[in-house]
Short mmCIF file of C-alpha atoms in Angstrom, two decimals:
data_model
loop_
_atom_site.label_atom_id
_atom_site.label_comp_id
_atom_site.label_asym_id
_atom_site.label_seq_id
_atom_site.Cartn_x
_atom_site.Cartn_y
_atom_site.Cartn_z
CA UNK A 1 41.61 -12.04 6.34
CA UNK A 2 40.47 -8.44 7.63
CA UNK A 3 37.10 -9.11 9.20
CA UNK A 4 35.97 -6.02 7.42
CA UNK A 5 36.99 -7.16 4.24
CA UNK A 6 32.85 -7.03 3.94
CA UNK A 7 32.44 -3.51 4.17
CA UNK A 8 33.65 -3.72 0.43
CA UNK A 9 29.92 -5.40 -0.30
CA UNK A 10 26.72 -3.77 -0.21
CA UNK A 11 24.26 -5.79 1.41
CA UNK A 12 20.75 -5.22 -0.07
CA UNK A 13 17.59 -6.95 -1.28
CA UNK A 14 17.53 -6.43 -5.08
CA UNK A 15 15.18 -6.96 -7.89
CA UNK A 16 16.01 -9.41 -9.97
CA UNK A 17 18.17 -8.28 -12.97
CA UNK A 18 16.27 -9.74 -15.91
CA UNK A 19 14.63 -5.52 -16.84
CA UNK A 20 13.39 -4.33 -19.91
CA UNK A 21 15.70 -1.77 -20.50
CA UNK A 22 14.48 0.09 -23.72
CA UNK A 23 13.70 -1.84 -26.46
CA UNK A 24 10.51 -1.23 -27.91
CA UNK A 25 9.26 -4.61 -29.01
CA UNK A 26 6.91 -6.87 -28.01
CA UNK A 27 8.84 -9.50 -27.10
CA UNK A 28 11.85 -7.68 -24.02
CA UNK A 29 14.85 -9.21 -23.34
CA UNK A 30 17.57 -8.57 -20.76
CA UNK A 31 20.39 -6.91 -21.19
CA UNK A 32 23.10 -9.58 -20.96
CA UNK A 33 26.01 -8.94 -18.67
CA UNK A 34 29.61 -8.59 -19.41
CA UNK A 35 32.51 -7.76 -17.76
CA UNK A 36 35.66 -6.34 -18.25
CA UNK A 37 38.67 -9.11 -17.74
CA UNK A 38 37.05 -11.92 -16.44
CA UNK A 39 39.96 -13.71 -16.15
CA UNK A 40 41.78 -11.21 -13.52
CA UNK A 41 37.71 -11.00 -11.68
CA UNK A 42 38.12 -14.81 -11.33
CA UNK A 43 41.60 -14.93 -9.75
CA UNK A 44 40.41 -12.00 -7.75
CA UNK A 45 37.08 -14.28 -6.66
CA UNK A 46 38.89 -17.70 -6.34
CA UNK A 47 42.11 -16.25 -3.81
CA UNK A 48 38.50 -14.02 -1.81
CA UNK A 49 37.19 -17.44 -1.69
CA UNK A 50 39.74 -19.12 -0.02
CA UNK A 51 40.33 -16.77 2.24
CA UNK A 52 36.64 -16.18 3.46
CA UNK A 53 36.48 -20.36 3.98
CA UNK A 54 39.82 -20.08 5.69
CA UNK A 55 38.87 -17.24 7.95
CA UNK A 56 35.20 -18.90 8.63
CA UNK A 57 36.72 -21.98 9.77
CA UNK A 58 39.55 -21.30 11.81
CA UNK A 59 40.72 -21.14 14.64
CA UNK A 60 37.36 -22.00 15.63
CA UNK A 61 34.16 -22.43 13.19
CA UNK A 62 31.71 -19.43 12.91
CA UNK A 63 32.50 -15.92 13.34
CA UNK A 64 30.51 -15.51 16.99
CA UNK A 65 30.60 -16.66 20.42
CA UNK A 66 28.53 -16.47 23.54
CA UNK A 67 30.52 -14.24 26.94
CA UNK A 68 30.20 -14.49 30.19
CA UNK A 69 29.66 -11.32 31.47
CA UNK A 70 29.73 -11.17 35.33
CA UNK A 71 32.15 -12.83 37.49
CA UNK A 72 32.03 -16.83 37.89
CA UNK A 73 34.77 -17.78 39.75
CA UNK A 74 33.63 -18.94 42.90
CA UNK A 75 30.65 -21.00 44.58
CA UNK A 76 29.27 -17.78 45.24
CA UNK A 77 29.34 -16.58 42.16
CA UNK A 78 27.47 -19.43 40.98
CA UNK A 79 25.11 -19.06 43.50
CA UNK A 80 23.88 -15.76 42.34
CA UNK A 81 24.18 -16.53 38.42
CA UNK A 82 21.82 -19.95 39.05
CA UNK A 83 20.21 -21.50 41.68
CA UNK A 84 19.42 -20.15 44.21
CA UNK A 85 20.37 -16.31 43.48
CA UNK A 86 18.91 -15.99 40.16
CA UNK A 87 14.97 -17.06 41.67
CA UNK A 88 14.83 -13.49 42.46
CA UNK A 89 15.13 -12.03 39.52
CA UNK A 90 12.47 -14.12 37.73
CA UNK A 91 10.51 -12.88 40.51
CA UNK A 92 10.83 -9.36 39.29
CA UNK A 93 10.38 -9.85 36.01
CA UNK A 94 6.87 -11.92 36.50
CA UNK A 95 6.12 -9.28 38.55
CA UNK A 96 6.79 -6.32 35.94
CA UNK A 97 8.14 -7.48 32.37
CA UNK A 98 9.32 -4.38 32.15
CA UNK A 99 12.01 -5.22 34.87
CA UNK A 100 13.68 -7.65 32.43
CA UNK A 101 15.57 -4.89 31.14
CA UNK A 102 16.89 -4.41 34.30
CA UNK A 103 18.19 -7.64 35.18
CA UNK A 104 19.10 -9.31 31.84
CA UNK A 105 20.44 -8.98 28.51
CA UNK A 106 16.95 -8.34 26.86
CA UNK A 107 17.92 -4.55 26.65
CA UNK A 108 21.20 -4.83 24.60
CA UNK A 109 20.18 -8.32 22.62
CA UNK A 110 19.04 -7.90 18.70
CA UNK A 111 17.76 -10.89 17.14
CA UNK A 112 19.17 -11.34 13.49
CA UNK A 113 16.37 -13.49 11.61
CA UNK A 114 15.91 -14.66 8.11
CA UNK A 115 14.14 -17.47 6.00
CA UNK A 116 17.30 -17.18 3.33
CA UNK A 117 14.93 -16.09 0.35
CA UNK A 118 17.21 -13.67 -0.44
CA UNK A 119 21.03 -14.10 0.45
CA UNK A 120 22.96 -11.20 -1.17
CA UNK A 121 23.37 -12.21 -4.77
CA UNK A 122 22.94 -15.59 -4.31
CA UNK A 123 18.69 -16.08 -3.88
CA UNK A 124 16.32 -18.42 -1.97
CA UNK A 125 19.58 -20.56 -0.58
CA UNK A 126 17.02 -21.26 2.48
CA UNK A 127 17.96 -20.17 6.24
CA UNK A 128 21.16 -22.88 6.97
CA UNK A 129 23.17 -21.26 4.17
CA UNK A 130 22.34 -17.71 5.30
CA UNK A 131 23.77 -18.15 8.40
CA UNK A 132 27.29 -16.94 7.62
CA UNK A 133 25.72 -13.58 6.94
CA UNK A 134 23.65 -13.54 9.49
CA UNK A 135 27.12 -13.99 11.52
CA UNK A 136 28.53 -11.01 9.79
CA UNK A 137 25.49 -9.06 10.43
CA UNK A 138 25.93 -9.72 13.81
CA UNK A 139 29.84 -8.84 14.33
CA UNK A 140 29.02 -5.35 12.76
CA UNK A 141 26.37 -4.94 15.32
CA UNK A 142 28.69 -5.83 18.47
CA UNK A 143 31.90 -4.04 16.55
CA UNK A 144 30.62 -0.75 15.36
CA UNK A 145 27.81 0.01 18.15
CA UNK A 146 28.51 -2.68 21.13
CA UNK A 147 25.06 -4.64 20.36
CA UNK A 148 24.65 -8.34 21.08
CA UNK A 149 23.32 -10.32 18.55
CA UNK A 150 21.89 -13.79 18.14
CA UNK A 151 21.57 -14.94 14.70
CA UNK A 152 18.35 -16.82 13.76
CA UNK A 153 17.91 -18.40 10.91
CA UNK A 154 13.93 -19.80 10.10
CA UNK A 155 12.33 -22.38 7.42
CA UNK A 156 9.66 -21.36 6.80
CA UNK A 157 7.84 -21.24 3.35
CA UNK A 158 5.02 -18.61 4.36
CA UNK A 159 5.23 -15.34 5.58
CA UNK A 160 2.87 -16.69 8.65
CA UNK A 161 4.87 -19.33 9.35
CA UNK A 162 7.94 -16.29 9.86
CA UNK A 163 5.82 -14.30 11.34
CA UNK A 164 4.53 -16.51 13.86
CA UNK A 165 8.19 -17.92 14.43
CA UNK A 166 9.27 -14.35 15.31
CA UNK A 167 5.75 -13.52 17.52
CA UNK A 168 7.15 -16.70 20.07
CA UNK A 169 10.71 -15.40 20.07
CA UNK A 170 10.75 -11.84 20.57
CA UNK A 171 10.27 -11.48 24.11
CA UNK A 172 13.91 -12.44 24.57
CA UNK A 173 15.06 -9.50 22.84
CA UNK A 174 15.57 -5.40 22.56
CA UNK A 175 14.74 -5.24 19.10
CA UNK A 176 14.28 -7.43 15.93
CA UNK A 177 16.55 -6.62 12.64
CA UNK A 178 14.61 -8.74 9.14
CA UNK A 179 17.30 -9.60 7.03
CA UNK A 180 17.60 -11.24 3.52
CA UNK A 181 13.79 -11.71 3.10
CA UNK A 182 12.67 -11.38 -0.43
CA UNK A 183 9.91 -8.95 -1.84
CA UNK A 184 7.19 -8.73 -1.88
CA UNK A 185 7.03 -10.79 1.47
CA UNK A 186 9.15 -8.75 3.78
CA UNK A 187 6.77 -6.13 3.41
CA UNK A 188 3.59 -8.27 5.06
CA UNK A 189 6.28 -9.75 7.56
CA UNK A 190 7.62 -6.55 8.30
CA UNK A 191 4.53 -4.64 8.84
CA UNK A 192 2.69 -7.33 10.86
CA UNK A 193 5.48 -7.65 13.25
CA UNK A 194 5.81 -3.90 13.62
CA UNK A 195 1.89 -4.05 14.71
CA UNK A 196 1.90 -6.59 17.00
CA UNK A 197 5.13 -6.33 18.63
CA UNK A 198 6.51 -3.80 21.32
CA UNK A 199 9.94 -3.50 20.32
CA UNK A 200 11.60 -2.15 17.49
CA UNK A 201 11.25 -4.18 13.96
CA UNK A 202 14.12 -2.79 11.36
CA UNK A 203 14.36 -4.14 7.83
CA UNK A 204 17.98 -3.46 7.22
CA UNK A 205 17.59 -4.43 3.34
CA UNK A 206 14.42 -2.05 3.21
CA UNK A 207 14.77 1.15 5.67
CA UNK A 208 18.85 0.75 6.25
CA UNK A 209 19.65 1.11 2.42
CA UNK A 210 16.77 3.58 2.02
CA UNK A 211 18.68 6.15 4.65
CA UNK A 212 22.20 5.51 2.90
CA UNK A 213 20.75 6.31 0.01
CA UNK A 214 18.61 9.43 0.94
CA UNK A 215 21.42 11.11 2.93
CA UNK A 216 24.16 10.72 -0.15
CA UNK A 217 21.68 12.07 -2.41
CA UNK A 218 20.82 14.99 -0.55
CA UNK A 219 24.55 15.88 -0.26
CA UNK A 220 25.29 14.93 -4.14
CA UNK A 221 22.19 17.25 -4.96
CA UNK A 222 23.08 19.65 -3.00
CA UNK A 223 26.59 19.60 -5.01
CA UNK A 224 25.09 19.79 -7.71
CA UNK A 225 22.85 22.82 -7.04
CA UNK A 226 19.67 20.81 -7.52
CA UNK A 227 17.10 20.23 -5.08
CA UNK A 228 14.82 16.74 -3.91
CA UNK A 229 11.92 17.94 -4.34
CA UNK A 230 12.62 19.35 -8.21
CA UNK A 231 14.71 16.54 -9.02
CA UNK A 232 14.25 13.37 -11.97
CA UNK A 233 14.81 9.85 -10.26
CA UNK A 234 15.23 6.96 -12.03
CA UNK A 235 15.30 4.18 -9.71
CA UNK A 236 16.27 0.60 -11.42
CA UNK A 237 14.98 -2.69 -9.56
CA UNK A 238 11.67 -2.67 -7.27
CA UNK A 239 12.71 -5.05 -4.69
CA UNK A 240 12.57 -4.18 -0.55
CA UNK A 241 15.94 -1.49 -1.41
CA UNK A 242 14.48 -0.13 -4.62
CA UNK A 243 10.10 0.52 -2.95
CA UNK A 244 11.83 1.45 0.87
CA UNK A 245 14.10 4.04 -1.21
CA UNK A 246 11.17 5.55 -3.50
CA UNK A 247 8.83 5.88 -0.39
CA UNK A 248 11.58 7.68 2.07
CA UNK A 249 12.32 10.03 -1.04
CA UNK A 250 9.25 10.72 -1.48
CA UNK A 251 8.32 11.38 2.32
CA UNK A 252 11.46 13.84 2.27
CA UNK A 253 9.85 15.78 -0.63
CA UNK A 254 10.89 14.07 -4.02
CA UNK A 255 7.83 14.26 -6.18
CA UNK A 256 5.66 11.38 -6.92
CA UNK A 257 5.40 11.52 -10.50
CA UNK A 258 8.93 12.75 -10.82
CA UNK A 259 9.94 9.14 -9.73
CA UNK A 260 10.08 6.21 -11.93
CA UNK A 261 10.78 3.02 -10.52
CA UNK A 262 11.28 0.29 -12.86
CA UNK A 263 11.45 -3.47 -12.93
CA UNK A 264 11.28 -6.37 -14.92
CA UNK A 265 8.11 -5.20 -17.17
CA UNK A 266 9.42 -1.60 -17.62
CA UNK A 267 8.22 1.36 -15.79
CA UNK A 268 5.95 0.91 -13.29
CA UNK A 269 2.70 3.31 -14.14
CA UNK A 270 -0.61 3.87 -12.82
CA UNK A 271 -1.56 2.26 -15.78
CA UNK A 272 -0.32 -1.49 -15.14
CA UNK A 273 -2.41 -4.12 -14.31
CA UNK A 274 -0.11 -6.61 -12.88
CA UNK A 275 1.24 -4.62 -9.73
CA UNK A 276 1.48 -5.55 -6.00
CA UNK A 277 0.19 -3.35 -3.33
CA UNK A 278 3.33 -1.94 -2.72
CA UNK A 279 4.61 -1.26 -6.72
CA UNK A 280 1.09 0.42 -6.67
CA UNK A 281 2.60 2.88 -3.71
CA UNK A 282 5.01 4.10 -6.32
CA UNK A 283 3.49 3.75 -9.79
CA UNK A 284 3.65 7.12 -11.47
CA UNK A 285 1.00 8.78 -13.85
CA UNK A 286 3.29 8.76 -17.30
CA UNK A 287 2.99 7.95 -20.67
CA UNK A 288 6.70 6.65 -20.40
CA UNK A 289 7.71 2.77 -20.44
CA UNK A 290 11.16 1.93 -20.47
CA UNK A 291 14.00 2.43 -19.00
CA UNK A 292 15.53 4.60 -21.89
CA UNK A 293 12.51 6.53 -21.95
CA UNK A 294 13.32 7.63 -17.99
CA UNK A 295 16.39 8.16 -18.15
CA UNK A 296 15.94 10.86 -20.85
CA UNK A 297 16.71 14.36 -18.88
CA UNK A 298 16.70 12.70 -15.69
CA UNK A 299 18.82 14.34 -12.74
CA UNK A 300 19.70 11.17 -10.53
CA UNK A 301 19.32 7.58 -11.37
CA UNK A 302 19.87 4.92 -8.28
CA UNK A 303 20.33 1.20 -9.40
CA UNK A 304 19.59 -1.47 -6.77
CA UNK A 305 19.56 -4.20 -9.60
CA UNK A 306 22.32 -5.95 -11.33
CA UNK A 307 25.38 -5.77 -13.46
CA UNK A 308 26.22 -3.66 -16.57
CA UNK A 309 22.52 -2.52 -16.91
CA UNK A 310 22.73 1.11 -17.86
CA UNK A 311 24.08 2.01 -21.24
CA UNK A 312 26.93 4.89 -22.10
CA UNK A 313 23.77 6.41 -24.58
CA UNK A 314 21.46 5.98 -21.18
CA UNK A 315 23.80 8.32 -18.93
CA UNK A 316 24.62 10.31 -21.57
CA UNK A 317 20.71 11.56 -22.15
CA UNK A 318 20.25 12.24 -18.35
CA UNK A 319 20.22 16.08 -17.66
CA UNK A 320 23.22 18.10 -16.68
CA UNK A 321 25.13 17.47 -13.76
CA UNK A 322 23.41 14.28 -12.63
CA UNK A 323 24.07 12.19 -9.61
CA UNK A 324 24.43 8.43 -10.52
CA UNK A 325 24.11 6.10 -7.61
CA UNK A 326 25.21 2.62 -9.21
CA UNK A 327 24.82 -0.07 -6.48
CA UNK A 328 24.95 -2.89 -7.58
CA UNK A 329 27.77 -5.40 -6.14
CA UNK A 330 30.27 -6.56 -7.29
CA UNK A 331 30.04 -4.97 -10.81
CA UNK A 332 27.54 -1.93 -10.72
CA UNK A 333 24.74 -1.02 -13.48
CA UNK A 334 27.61 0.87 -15.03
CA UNK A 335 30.99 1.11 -14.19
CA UNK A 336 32.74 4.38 -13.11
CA UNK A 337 35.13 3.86 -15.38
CA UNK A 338 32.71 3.87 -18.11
CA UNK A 339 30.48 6.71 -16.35
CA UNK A 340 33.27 9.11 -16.10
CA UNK A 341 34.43 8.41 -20.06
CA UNK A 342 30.93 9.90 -20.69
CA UNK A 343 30.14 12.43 -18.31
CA UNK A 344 32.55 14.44 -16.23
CA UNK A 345 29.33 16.71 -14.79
CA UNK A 346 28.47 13.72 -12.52
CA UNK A 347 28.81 12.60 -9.21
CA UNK A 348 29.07 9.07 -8.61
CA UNK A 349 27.95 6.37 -6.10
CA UNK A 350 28.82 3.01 -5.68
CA UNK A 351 28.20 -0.49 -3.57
CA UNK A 352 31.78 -0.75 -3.45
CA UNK A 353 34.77 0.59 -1.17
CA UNK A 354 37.23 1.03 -4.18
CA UNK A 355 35.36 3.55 -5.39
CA UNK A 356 34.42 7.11 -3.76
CA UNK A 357 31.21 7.61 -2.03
CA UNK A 358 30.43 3.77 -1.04
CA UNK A 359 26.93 3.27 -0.33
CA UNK A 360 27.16 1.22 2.43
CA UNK A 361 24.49 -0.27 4.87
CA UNK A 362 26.77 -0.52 7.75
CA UNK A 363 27.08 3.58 8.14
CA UNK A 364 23.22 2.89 9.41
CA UNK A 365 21.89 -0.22 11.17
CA UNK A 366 24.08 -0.18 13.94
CA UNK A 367 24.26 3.03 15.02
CA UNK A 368 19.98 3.49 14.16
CA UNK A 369 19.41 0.66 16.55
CA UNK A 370 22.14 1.62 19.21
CA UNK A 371 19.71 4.75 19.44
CA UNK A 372 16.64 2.62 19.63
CA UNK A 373 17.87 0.60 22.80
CA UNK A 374 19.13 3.34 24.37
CA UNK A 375 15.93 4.61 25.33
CA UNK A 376 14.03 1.41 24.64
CA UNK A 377 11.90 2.57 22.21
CA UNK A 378 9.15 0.63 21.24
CA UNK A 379 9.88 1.11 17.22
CA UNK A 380 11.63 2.73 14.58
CA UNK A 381 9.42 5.45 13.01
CA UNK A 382 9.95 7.78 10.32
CA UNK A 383 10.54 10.48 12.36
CA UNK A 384 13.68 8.25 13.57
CA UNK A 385 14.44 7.29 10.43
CA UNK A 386 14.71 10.40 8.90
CA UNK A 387 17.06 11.76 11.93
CA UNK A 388 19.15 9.50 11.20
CA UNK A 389 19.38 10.94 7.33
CA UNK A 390 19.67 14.20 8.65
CA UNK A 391 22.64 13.03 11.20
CA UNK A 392 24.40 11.58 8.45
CA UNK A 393 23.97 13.84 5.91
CA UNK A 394 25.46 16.73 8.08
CA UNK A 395 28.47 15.10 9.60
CA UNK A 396 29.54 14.54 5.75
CA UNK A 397 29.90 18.81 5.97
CA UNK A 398 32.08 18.25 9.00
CA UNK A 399 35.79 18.21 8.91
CA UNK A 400 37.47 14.86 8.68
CA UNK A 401 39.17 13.61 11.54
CA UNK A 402 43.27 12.76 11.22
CA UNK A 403 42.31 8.95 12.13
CA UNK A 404 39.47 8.65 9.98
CA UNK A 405 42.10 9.80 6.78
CA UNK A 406 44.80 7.53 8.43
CA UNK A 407 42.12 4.34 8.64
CA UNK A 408 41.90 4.76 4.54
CA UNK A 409 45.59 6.07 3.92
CA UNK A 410 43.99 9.49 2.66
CA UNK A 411 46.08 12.63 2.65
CA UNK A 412 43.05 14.82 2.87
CA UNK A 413 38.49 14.06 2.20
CA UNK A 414 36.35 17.11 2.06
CA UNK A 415 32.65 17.76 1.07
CA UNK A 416 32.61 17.44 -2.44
CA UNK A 417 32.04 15.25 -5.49
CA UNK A 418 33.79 12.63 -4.30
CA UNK A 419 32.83 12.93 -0.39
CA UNK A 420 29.31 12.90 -0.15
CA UNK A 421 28.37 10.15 2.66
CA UNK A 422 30.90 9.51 5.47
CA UNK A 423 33.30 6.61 6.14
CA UNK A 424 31.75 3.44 7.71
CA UNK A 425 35.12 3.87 10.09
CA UNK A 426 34.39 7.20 11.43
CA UNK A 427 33.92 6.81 14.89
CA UNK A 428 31.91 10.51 14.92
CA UNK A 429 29.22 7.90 13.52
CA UNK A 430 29.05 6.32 17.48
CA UNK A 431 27.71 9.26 18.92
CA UNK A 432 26.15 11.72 16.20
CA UNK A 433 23.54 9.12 14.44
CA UNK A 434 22.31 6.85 17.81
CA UNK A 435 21.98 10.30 20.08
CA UNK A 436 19.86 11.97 16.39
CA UNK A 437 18.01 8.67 16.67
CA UNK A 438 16.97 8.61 20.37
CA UNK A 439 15.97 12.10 20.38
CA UNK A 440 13.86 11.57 17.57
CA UNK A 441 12.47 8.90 19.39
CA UNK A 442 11.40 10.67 22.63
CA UNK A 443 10.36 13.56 20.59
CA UNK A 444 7.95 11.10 18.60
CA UNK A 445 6.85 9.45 21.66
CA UNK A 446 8.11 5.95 21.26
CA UNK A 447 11.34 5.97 24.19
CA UNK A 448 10.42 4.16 27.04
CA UNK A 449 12.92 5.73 28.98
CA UNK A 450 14.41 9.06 28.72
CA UNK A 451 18.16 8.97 27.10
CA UNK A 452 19.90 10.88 29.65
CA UNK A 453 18.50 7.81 31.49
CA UNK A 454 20.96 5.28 29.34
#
């Protein structure tokens, strides 16, 4: 089995799927889901399946390892790894904790960490079972940007308990990348640890899908001869994908009350009483409740939910030439199939690599915290994150290389409707979107170390 076979997944934290989605009565139900040929999806799932237990279990169990990485051939050798040798180093580092950068892995090491509350599609499984994907997290970390990884997986049932957990830990790494941690919690966990801790604290499921998403859709509008700040979004689901995605929008210009995020209750308005904090941060002023009613004359709609979710009379009411970012894996909110049968004005996203324009995490995590190490910067702020929108958003404009059509058997991608984000395998991603990020980073004021320097 390719060990990339996952890049066909989106991995995000999603609201929950049960949404009122229009109805007008006092008493909401969900949507149910269908899909099409159920019996081809579940010879399609079962001969996956036995291929992902296959590939996790042999040769050797688990997907990572642990390498040596100076020589240890001789007595000598030894001597300098351990005792004796290695007394002077710890020296150094008691000395100045700076110099542990210098003379161990602390500077290329990311710790992985979830409490399982929220494995892909599959819920509060708890941190043992989310330890295959915090695996896969970190190959894509080693394979696309050459950063170690130890997975860590935590029981905890408070967001102290995590966050303390983390506090004791973090000194052995470069940076700290929150995965899989349901909403509203990974908000408190993420902020605290950003406050108290030195080095940089990424919520892949939050900030990572948030950039994806912004950089497509400024390409897609762009297309479409529309701009952010003018623009209708409809964003479906409020978990840590759908609230990270509203802020960044709206700190890139989109228009507070020309947002509407909704959840399980409808659209979430100023006028609600039973918000969080953070659905507060992106309540808009409207006399507008459910999802139908947003989606009338809307220019983009971005679904971080669940399956089969937006109707053919939904998309059909949204205003010409709308961008439809569909995310939801492994069947979106609606299909492109469907989508295109109604609308052929629209440009189309989806969570999935058989489809154009995949929306795909991977494009950003790696790279954003290659950037981060690389000049040891102490977090990842806005300014970073928004550099790396920017870098990704302009390489899509760039011609595509010969090996980056060969990787996906294309005869020929250019900007366009169905090119608006680039490939996770372009290897233009290595450079352009870590060297955006550490720039930003110096420029901000939160490099340790100048990049030049790296």
């Amino acid at each position: 089995m390719d060990v990339f076979a996952c890049l066909g997944r989106l991995d995000l934290c999603f609201e929950p799927v049960e949404l009122w989605l229009g109805q007008r009565t006092a008493d909401p139900h969900p949507l149910e889901c269908t899909v099409t040929d159920p019996e081809s999806f579940a010879h399609a799932d079962a001969d996956l399946n036995r291929q992902a237990l296959e590939y996790h279990a042999h040769p050797k169990p688990g997907k990572i390892g642990v390498a040596v990485t100076k020589p240890a051939a001789t007595q000598h050798d030894l001597s300098l790894a351990y005792t004796p040798g290695v007394a002077e180093p710890v020296r150094r580092i008691h000395a100045d904790p700076l110099q542990a950068y210098e003379y161990t892995n602390k500077g290329n090491l990311v710790a992985v960490i979830t409490d399982g509350s929220a494995v892909l599609g599959l819920g509060n499984v708890g941190g043992l079972a989310g330890k295959p994907v915090m695996e896969g997290k970190a190959v894509l970390f080693k394979q696309f940007a050459d950063i170690d990884c130890f997975d860590i997986e935590v029981q905890a049932e408070h967001p102290q308990a995590f966050i303390e957990t983390v506090m004791r830990i973090a000194p052995s790494f470069g940076g700290i990348n929150l995965e899989d941690i349901a909403a509203p919690h990974c908000f408190e966990i993420e902020q605290s640890l950003i406050e108290q801790l030195d080095i940089p604290v990424f919520h892949d499921d939050q900030h990572g899908t948030a950039i994806i998403i912004a950089a497509g859709l400024l390409n897609a509008l762009e297309i479409q001869g529309k701009s952010l700040e003018e623009a209708r979004i409809v964003v479906l689901g409020a978990g840590a994908a759908g609230i990270a995605g509203v802020r960044l929008l709206m700190t890139l210009g989109a228009h507070r009350n020309n947002i509407f995020c909704v959840d399980r209750q409808g659209i979430i308005h100023t006028g609600r009483k039973d918000l969080n904090p953070y659905k507060f941060g992106v309540a808009a002023d409207t006399d507008k409740r459910t999802l139908s009613d947003a989606m009338e004359g809307a220019d983009v709609f971005i679904g971080v939910s669940g399956p089969d979710l937006v109707s053919p009379e939904m998309l059909a009411s949204m205003a010409p030439r709308p961008v439809v970012f569909a995310l939801s894996n492994p069947v979106p909110e609606i299909r492109p199939s469907v989508a295109m049968k109604v609308r052929d004005d629209l440009i189309m996203a989806t969570g999935r690599s058989d489809y154009p324009n995949q929306i795909n995490n991977v494009l950003g995590f790696p790279f954003i915290f290659r950037g981060a190490l690389d000049v040891r910067a102490s977090r990842i702020n806005e300014d970073m994150q928004i550099a790396a929108v920017e870098a990704l958003r302009s390489l899509a404009h760039e011609p595509v290389p010969a090996e980056v059509l060969e990787a996906y058997k294309l005869e020929a991608l250019q900007f366009g409707p169905d090119y608006i984000i680039p490939k996770p395998f372009d290897p233009r991603l290595r450079d352009r979107v870590p060297r955006a990020v550490a720039l930003a980073a110096i420029q901000s004021g939160v490099a340790r170390i100048p990049q030049s320097s790296s």
